[in-house]
Short mmCIF file of C-alpha atoms and ligand atoms in Angstrom, two decimals:
data_model
loop_
_atom_site.label_atom_id
_atom_site.label_comp_id
_atom_site.label_asym_id
_atom_site.label_seq_id
_atom_site.Cartn_x
_atom_site.Cartn_y
_atom_site.Cartn_z
CA MET S 1 -0.32 -0.15 0.31
CA TYR S 2 1.43 3.68 -1.25
CA VAL S 3 0.68 6.77 0.76
CA LEU S 4 1.81 10.09 -0.78
CA GLY S 5 3.46 12.44 1.65
CA VAL S 6 3.07 16.46 0.84
CA GLU S 7 5.49 18.85 2.85
CA THR S 8 5.34 23.15 2.12
CA SER S 9 5.47 24.09 6.14
CA CYS S 10 8.76 26.40 5.36
CA ASP S 11 11.04 26.57 2.59
CA GLU S 12 11.23 22.93 1.41
CA THR S 13 8.91 22.01 -1.35
CA SER S 14 8.56 17.92 -0.51
CA CYS S 15 6.84 14.96 -1.87
CA SER S 16 7.23 11.36 -0.87
CA VAL S 17 5.88 7.97 -1.57
CA VAL S 18 6.11 5.44 1.65
CA ASN S 19 5.15 1.64 1.71
CA ASN S 20 4.69 1.39 5.47
CA ARG S 21 7.94 2.80 6.86
CA SER S 22 9.90 2.26 3.86
CA VAL S 23 10.55 5.33 2.15
CA LEU S 24 10.59 4.56 -1.71
CA SER S 25 10.94 8.50 -2.73
CA ASN S 26 11.55 11.70 -1.11
CA SER S 27 11.63 14.48 -3.40
CA ILE S 28 12.62 18.00 -2.09
CA VAL S 29 13.42 21.32 -4.22
CA SER S 30 14.12 23.55 -1.26
CA SER S 31 14.21 28.22 -2.06
CA LEU S 32 17.25 28.35 0.64
CA ASN S 33 19.59 29.56 -1.54
CA SER S 34 16.95 32.30 -2.22
CA HIS S 35 16.78 33.09 1.56
CA LYS S 36 20.18 33.20 2.22
CA LYS S 37 21.14 37.15 1.35
CA TYR S 38 18.21 38.01 4.16
CA GLY S 39 19.85 35.94 6.47
CA GLY S 40 16.01 34.31 7.06
CA ILE S 41 13.23 32.73 5.26
CA ILE S 42 11.04 35.27 3.67
CA PRO S 43 7.90 33.61 3.40
CA GLU S 44 6.60 35.35 -0.13
CA ILE S 45 9.60 33.94 -1.48
CA ALA S 46 9.10 30.77 -0.13
CA THR S 47 5.17 30.42 -0.92
CA ARG S 48 5.97 31.67 -4.56
CA SER S 49 8.28 28.59 -4.77
CA HIS S 50 5.83 26.02 -3.66
CA ALA S 51 3.84 27.01 -5.71
CA LYS S 52 6.00 26.70 -9.09
CA PHE S 53 7.21 23.62 -8.51
CA ILE S 54 4.81 21.18 -6.85
CA ASP S 55 3.54 19.73 -9.11
CA LYS S 56 6.81 18.68 -10.71
CA VAL S 57 7.79 17.90 -7.40
CA CYS S 58 5.07 15.42 -6.75
CA GLU S 59 5.50 13.75 -10.65
CA HIS S 60 9.39 13.44 -9.95
CA ALA S 61 8.43 11.42 -6.30
CA LEU S 62 5.82 9.41 -8.00
CA SER S 63 8.18 7.96 -10.76
CA GLN S 64 10.96 7.77 -7.94
CA ALA S 65 8.97 5.26 -6.46
CA ASN S 66 8.00 3.78 -9.88
CA ILE S 67 4.11 4.23 -9.48
CA GLY S 68 1.58 6.25 -10.92
CA LEU S 69 -1.22 8.41 -8.81
CA LYS S 70 -3.82 5.72 -9.43
CA ASP S 71 -1.51 3.34 -6.83
CA ILE S 72 -2.06 5.94 -4.49
CA LYS S 73 -4.32 4.55 -1.66
CA ALA S 74 -4.07 7.90 0.73
CA ILE S 75 -2.67 11.48 0.63
CA GLY S 76 -0.94 13.32 4.04
CA VAL S 77 -0.09 16.63 4.14
CA THR S 78 1.17 19.32 6.60
CA PHE S 79 -1.79 21.56 7.51
CA LYS S 80 0.10 22.84 10.95
CA PRO S 81 2.11 24.62 12.29
CA GLY S 82 4.15 26.81 9.52
CA LEU S 83 3.86 30.12 6.97
CA ILE S 84 0.08 30.34 6.29
CA GLY S 85 0.55 31.08 2.52
CA ALA S 86 3.11 28.03 1.95
CA LEU S 87 1.06 25.62 4.15
CA VAL S 88 -1.77 26.85 1.72
CA VAL S 89 0.14 25.63 -1.56
CA GLY S 90 0.75 22.01 -0.40
CA VAL S 91 -3.15 21.60 1.29
CA ASN S 92 -4.78 22.86 -1.26
CA PHE S 93 -2.70 20.96 -3.97
CA ALA S 94 -3.07 17.76 -1.80
CA LYS S 95 -7.05 18.26 -1.41
CA ALA S 96 -6.84 18.85 -5.23
CA LEU S 97 -5.55 15.46 -5.62
CA SER S 98 -7.88 13.94 -2.40
CA ILE S 99 -11.19 14.75 -4.40
CA GLY S 100 -9.90 14.37 -7.84
CA LEU S 101 -8.88 10.72 -7.38
CA ASN S 102 -11.57 10.20 -4.96
CA LYS S 103 -8.83 8.95 -2.37
CA PRO S 104 -8.62 9.79 1.32
CA PHE S 105 -6.83 12.81 2.84
CA LEU S 106 -4.78 13.29 6.01
CA GLY S 107 -4.24 16.05 7.79
CA ILE S 108 -0.49 16.46 9.50
CA ASN S 109 1.07 18.27 12.16
CA HIS S 110 4.31 19.27 11.14
CA LEU S 111 5.99 18.84 14.72
CA HIS S 112 4.19 15.35 15.04
CA ALA S 113 5.89 14.23 11.81
CA HIS S 114 9.34 15.11 12.83
CA LEU S 115 8.94 12.99 15.71
CA PHE S 116 8.21 10.20 13.24
CA SER S 117 11.62 10.45 11.36
CA PRO S 118 13.32 7.89 13.49
CA PHE S 119 11.46 5.25 12.43
CA LEU S 120 11.48 6.17 8.70
CA ASN S 121 13.44 3.35 6.94
CA ASN S 122 13.38 0.94 9.73
CA LYS S 123 11.79 -1.30 11.99
CA LYS S 124 12.50 0.08 15.44
CA LYS S 125 9.69 -0.33 17.77
CA PHE S 126 7.55 2.14 19.29
CA ASN S 127 7.72 1.89 22.61
CA PHE S 128 4.88 3.83 23.70
CA PRO S 129 4.92 6.27 25.61
CA PHE S 130 8.06 7.51 24.96
CA VAL S 131 9.21 11.42 25.16
CA GLY S 132 9.60 13.25 22.20
CA LEU S 133 11.61 15.96 20.99
CA VAL S 134 11.39 18.90 18.21
CA VAL S 135 14.39 20.85 17.44
CA SER S 136 13.99 23.02 14.85
CA GLY S 137 14.06 26.68 13.06
CA GLY S 138 10.90 27.56 14.14
CA HIS S 139 10.01 24.83 17.39
CA THR S 140 11.76 23.75 20.34
CA GLU S 141 9.04 21.19 21.92
CA ILE S 142 9.08 18.59 24.12
CA PHE S 143 6.37 15.93 24.17
CA ASP S 144 4.50 13.26 25.73
CA VAL S 145 3.53 11.09 23.20
CA LYS S 146 1.18 8.14 24.38
CA ASP S 147 1.02 6.93 20.50
CA PHE S 148 0.80 9.26 17.52
CA ASP S 149 -2.59 10.12 18.11
CA LYS S 150 -2.31 11.44 21.78
CA ILE S 151 0.48 13.60 22.15
CA LYS S 152 0.85 16.63 24.88
CA THR S 153 3.30 18.77 25.15
CA LEU S 154 5.37 18.84 28.17
CA GLY S 155 7.33 22.10 27.84
CA LYS S 156 8.52 24.97 24.90
CA THR S 157 10.33 27.84 24.44
CA ARG S 158 9.21 31.25 25.53
CA ASP S 159 11.04 32.81 23.10
CA ASP S 160 13.44 32.26 20.14
CA ALA S 161 13.91 28.46 19.18
CA ALA S 162 17.11 26.80 19.03
CA GLY S 163 17.80 26.53 15.48
CA GLU S 164 16.49 30.66 15.70
CA VAL S 165 19.38 31.54 17.68
CA PHE S 166 21.75 29.09 16.12
CA ASP S 167 21.11 31.47 12.53
CA LYS S 168 20.41 34.79 14.66
CA VAL S 169 24.17 34.21 16.30
CA ALA S 170 25.52 33.49 13.47
CA ARG S 171 24.26 36.19 11.20
CA ASN S 172 25.59 38.51 14.04
CA PHE S 173 29.41 37.02 13.83
CA GLY S 174 28.66 36.99 9.81
CA LEU S 175 28.98 33.13 9.44
CA GLY S 176 26.48 32.41 6.85
CA TYR S 177 22.70 31.06 6.72
CA PRO S 178 21.36 28.17 7.51
CA GLY S 179 23.62 29.48 11.18
CA GLY S 180 23.49 25.77 12.74
CA VAL S 181 25.46 24.13 10.03
CA TYR S 182 27.86 26.83 10.49
CA ILE S 183 28.69 27.01 14.05
CA ASP S 184 28.24 23.05 14.21
CA LYS S 185 31.29 23.03 12.09
CA MET S 186 33.28 25.49 13.79
CA TYR S 187 32.55 24.04 17.39
CA ASP S 188 35.74 22.92 19.28
CA TYR S 189 34.90 20.16 22.00
CA ASN S 190 38.23 21.34 23.93
CA LEU S 191 36.87 25.37 23.76
CA ARG S 192 33.52 24.58 25.15
CA ASP S 193 34.02 26.06 28.37
CA SER S 194 35.77 29.11 27.34
CA PHE S 195 32.97 31.21 28.79
CA LYS S 196 30.55 30.84 30.80
CA PHE S 197 27.12 31.22 28.69
CA LYS S 198 23.78 29.89 30.52
CA CYS S 199 20.16 29.41 29.36
CA GLY S 200 17.38 30.17 31.16
CA ASP S 201 15.98 27.85 34.02
CA LEU S 202 12.08 27.37 33.54
CA GLY S 203 11.64 23.52 34.57
CA LEU S 204 10.83 22.04 31.01
CA ASP S 205 10.66 25.44 29.29
CA PHE S 206 13.08 26.67 27.49
CA SER S 207 14.89 29.90 26.53
CA PHE S 208 17.61 30.84 24.19
CA SER S 209 17.31 34.79 23.76
CA GLY S 210 19.08 35.97 27.11
CA ILE S 211 22.15 33.59 25.86
CA LYS S 212 22.16 35.36 22.39
CA THR S 213 22.20 38.94 23.92
CA ALA S 214 24.79 38.00 26.42
CA LEU S 215 26.80 36.54 23.80
CA ILE S 216 26.20 39.28 21.55
CA TYR S 217 27.28 41.56 24.26
CA LYS S 218 30.34 39.67 25.38
CA LYS S 219 31.53 40.12 21.58
CA ILE S 220 31.01 44.23 21.67
CA GLU S 221 33.04 43.96 24.63
CA LEU S 222 36.07 42.17 23.76
CA GLU S 223 35.63 44.27 19.88
CA LYS S 224 35.91 47.43 22.08
CA LYS S 225 39.05 45.99 23.66
CA ARG S 226 40.56 44.97 20.24
CA LYS S 227 40.26 40.95 21.86
CA PHE S 228 37.98 39.69 19.12
CA ASN S 229 40.03 37.40 16.83
CA GLN S 230 39.55 33.97 15.32
CA ASP S 231 40.68 32.30 18.04
CA ILE S 232 38.38 34.26 20.85
CA LYS S 233 35.53 33.38 17.97
CA LEU S 234 35.84 29.91 17.91
CA LYS S 235 35.59 30.11 21.64
CA LEU S 236 32.91 32.02 21.85
CA ILE S 237 30.94 29.98 19.37
CA SER S 238 31.88 27.04 21.50
CA SER S 239 30.90 28.04 24.44
CA PHE S 240 27.31 28.87 23.29
CA GLN S 241 26.90 25.83 21.24
CA GLU S 242 27.65 23.79 24.55
CA SER S 243 24.83 25.57 26.80
CA VAL S 244 22.21 25.45 23.95
CA VAL S 245 23.04 21.43 23.93
CA ASN S 246 23.30 20.58 27.54
CA THR S 247 19.89 22.63 27.93
CA ILE S 248 18.28 21.02 24.89
CA VAL S 249 19.30 17.55 26.32
CA ASP S 250 19.12 18.19 30.04
CA ASN S 251 15.21 19.23 29.83
CA THR S 252 14.62 15.91 27.34
CA ILE S 253 16.26 14.21 29.89
CA LYS S 254 14.01 15.60 32.85
CA ALA S 255 10.88 14.99 30.89
CA ALA S 256 11.55 11.28 30.30
CA LYS S 257 11.68 10.90 33.94
CA LYS S 258 9.03 13.14 35.18
CA VAL S 259 6.65 10.97 32.73
CA ARG S 260 8.59 7.77 33.61
CA ALA S 261 9.26 7.37 29.92
CA LYS S 262 11.80 4.42 28.47
CA SER S 263 12.55 5.50 25.47
CA ILE S 264 13.17 9.08 23.79
CA CYS S 265 12.76 10.23 20.17
CA CYS S 266 13.90 13.25 18.38
CA GLY S 267 13.46 15.27 15.38
CA GLY S 268 13.76 18.43 13.60
CA GLY S 269 16.49 20.66 11.80
CA VAL S 270 18.74 21.09 14.69
CA MET S 271 18.61 17.75 15.52
CA ALA S 272 21.49 17.13 12.57
CA ASN S 273 23.95 18.77 15.06
CA SER S 274 27.22 16.40 16.03
CA ARG S 275 27.55 17.51 19.11
CA LEU S 276 23.57 17.38 20.40
CA ARG S 277 23.72 13.83 19.00
CA GLN S 278 26.49 13.03 21.20
CA LEU S 279 25.72 14.56 24.30
CA LEU S 280 22.09 12.73 23.97
CA THR S 281 23.61 9.74 23.52
CA LYS S 282 25.69 9.71 26.42
CA LYS S 283 23.27 10.94 28.58
CA ALA S 284 20.42 8.61 27.29
CA CYS S 285 22.60 5.60 27.94
CA GLU S 286 23.69 6.96 31.29
CA GLU S 287 20.09 7.34 32.51
CA GLY S 288 19.18 3.55 30.99
CA LEU S 289 16.66 5.27 28.13
CA ASN S 290 16.60 4.25 24.65
CA LEU S 291 17.60 6.81 22.05
CA LEU S 292 15.78 7.25 18.35
CA LEU S 293 18.01 9.66 16.38
CA PRO S 294 16.55 10.06 12.57
CA GLU S 295 19.04 9.34 9.76
CA LYS S 296 20.73 12.62 9.10
CA LYS S 297 18.23 13.24 5.89
CA PHE S 298 15.57 13.15 7.39
CA THR S 299 16.07 15.81 10.10
CA ALA S 300 15.63 18.56 8.28
CA ASP S 301 11.60 19.29 6.56
CA ASN S 302 10.89 16.09 4.39
CA ALA S 303 7.34 14.94 3.07
CA ALA S 304 8.93 11.50 4.08
CA MET S 305 7.99 11.85 7.80
CA VAL S 306 4.48 13.29 6.59
CA ALA S 307 4.10 10.76 4.46
CA GLY S 308 5.13 7.92 7.27
CA LEU S 309 2.87 9.06 10.34
CA ALA S 310 0.09 9.71 7.41
CA PHE S 311 0.44 5.94 6.51
CA TYR S 312 -0.05 5.03 10.13
CA LEU S 313 -2.56 7.63 11.23
CA TYR S 314 -4.77 5.59 7.88
CA ASN S 315 -3.88 2.76 9.67
CA LYS S 316 -5.73 3.25 12.55
CA ASN S 317 -8.74 5.17 10.61
CA ARG S 318 -7.65 9.00 11.28
CA LYS S 319 -8.97 10.26 7.93
CA THR S 320 -9.65 14.24 7.75
CA ASP S 321 -12.67 15.72 5.89
CA SER S 322 -10.48 17.02 3.14
CA LEU S 323 -12.99 20.22 2.11
CA LYS S 324 -13.49 21.43 6.22
CA LEU S 325 -8.97 21.42 7.00
CA LEU S 326 -7.92 24.66 7.56
CA VAL S 327 -4.06 25.45 7.88
CA SER S 328 -3.09 27.38 11.01
CA SER S 329 0.57 28.73 11.69
CA ARG S 330 0.72 27.12 15.50
O1 KG4 L 1 13.43 21.21 11.04
P1 KG4 L 1 13.96 22.66 9.58
O2 KG4 L 1 14.59 21.94 8.52
O3 KG4 L 1 13.10 23.24 9.52
C1 KG4 L 1 12.04 24.15 10.51
O4 KG4 L 1 10.93 23.44 10.71
O5 KG4 L 1 12.52 25.38 10.82
O6 KG4 L 1 14.84 23.40 11.04
C2 KG4 L 1 16.10 24.32 10.51
C3 KG4 L 1 16.86 24.68 11.40
C4 KG4 L 1 17.41 25.81 11.03
O7 KG4 L 1 17.55 27.31 12.30
C5 KG4 L 1 19.21 25.59 11.13
O8 KG4 L 1 20.18 26.62 11.94
C6 KG4 L 1 18.91 24.22 11.97
O9 KG4 L 1 17.87 23.76 11.71
N1 KG4 L 1 20.22 23.24 11.71
C7 KG4 L 1 21.29 22.76 12.50
C8 KG4 L 1 21.98 21.98 11.94
N2 KG4 L 1 21.17 21.64 10.57
C9 KG4 L 1 20.58 22.59 10.50
N3 KG4 L 1 21.27 23.55 13.79
C10 KG4 L 1 22.46 22.90 14.55
N4 KG4 L 1 23.21 22.50 13.95
C11 KG4 L 1 23.24 21.46 12.75
N5 KG4 L 1 23.72 21.26 11.80
ZN1 ZN L 2 10.53 21.40 10.18
#
């Protein structure tokens, strides 16, 4: 049985065909390069790019999977959260396909789809209830996952998301976009304790705007004293990343203990971060928790995770009435 997934919540236009958890195709066109000079995503550019590429991406995904539209059993599409204009393109495309082909339709929550990403292309057990961590450019959230249709938020960011703070800091340091990738590459383990930067301690919630300001003020102070050089830059960035990563890991472990979960599942663009993957693996092992990380190719936005979750929910009979489904930014 084949399920088609459609993802257009941010800057990736993606369509994917899965057969249960096997990814047969995962076609992606990203408008990332068009946003780079602005240092962040411009919604209008993203929306226009989705409108331009969605049907070609869908055709590509079907041909890569070696099937036709008639072979699709159901269609899943991200309907929230995300950029409204961007979501509308994908949702309307999927609605049209569903109505035109008379195929069942499923509206998928993008964050829940990220939580499904560790289960793609493998036979790992679901082990409910588990604690879910989504760290991306728009979200930093911890969930109690009793099943994929029983998900409750345990903690989230009160200001910037983790990816957002990486992007803002990278922009201030002139590193390039998306910032997380550059900061990840610059990080030096031996320099991680050079400066003492702390993220807010808010139970299971996060706050990253304070550390961002502290780091930028420190940089300005060092620049004034003519002490800001490449060596100091590495020390500042390494100390900053270490603190952000430690906070994400500590809160996730705390959440698992609080709800007595035995497993942790993670997703989102920031999960590509090498230090985060390493520290989470170490701490989960020390606490006797089972950790499920997505393959790096499934950390950033993709339709395979949407299709995979749609397949799962279809089997639970969780279809959506296509004409009634509205997109939502949150
Ligand atoms: O999940 P994603 O592709 O899009 C959203 O739904 O937001 O995440 C994009 C975010 C960006 O903020 C980017 O800086 C961050 O993921 N990111 C990373 C890494 N690769 C991408 N952050 C830290 N380390 C990385 N290696
Ligand atoms: Zn995402």
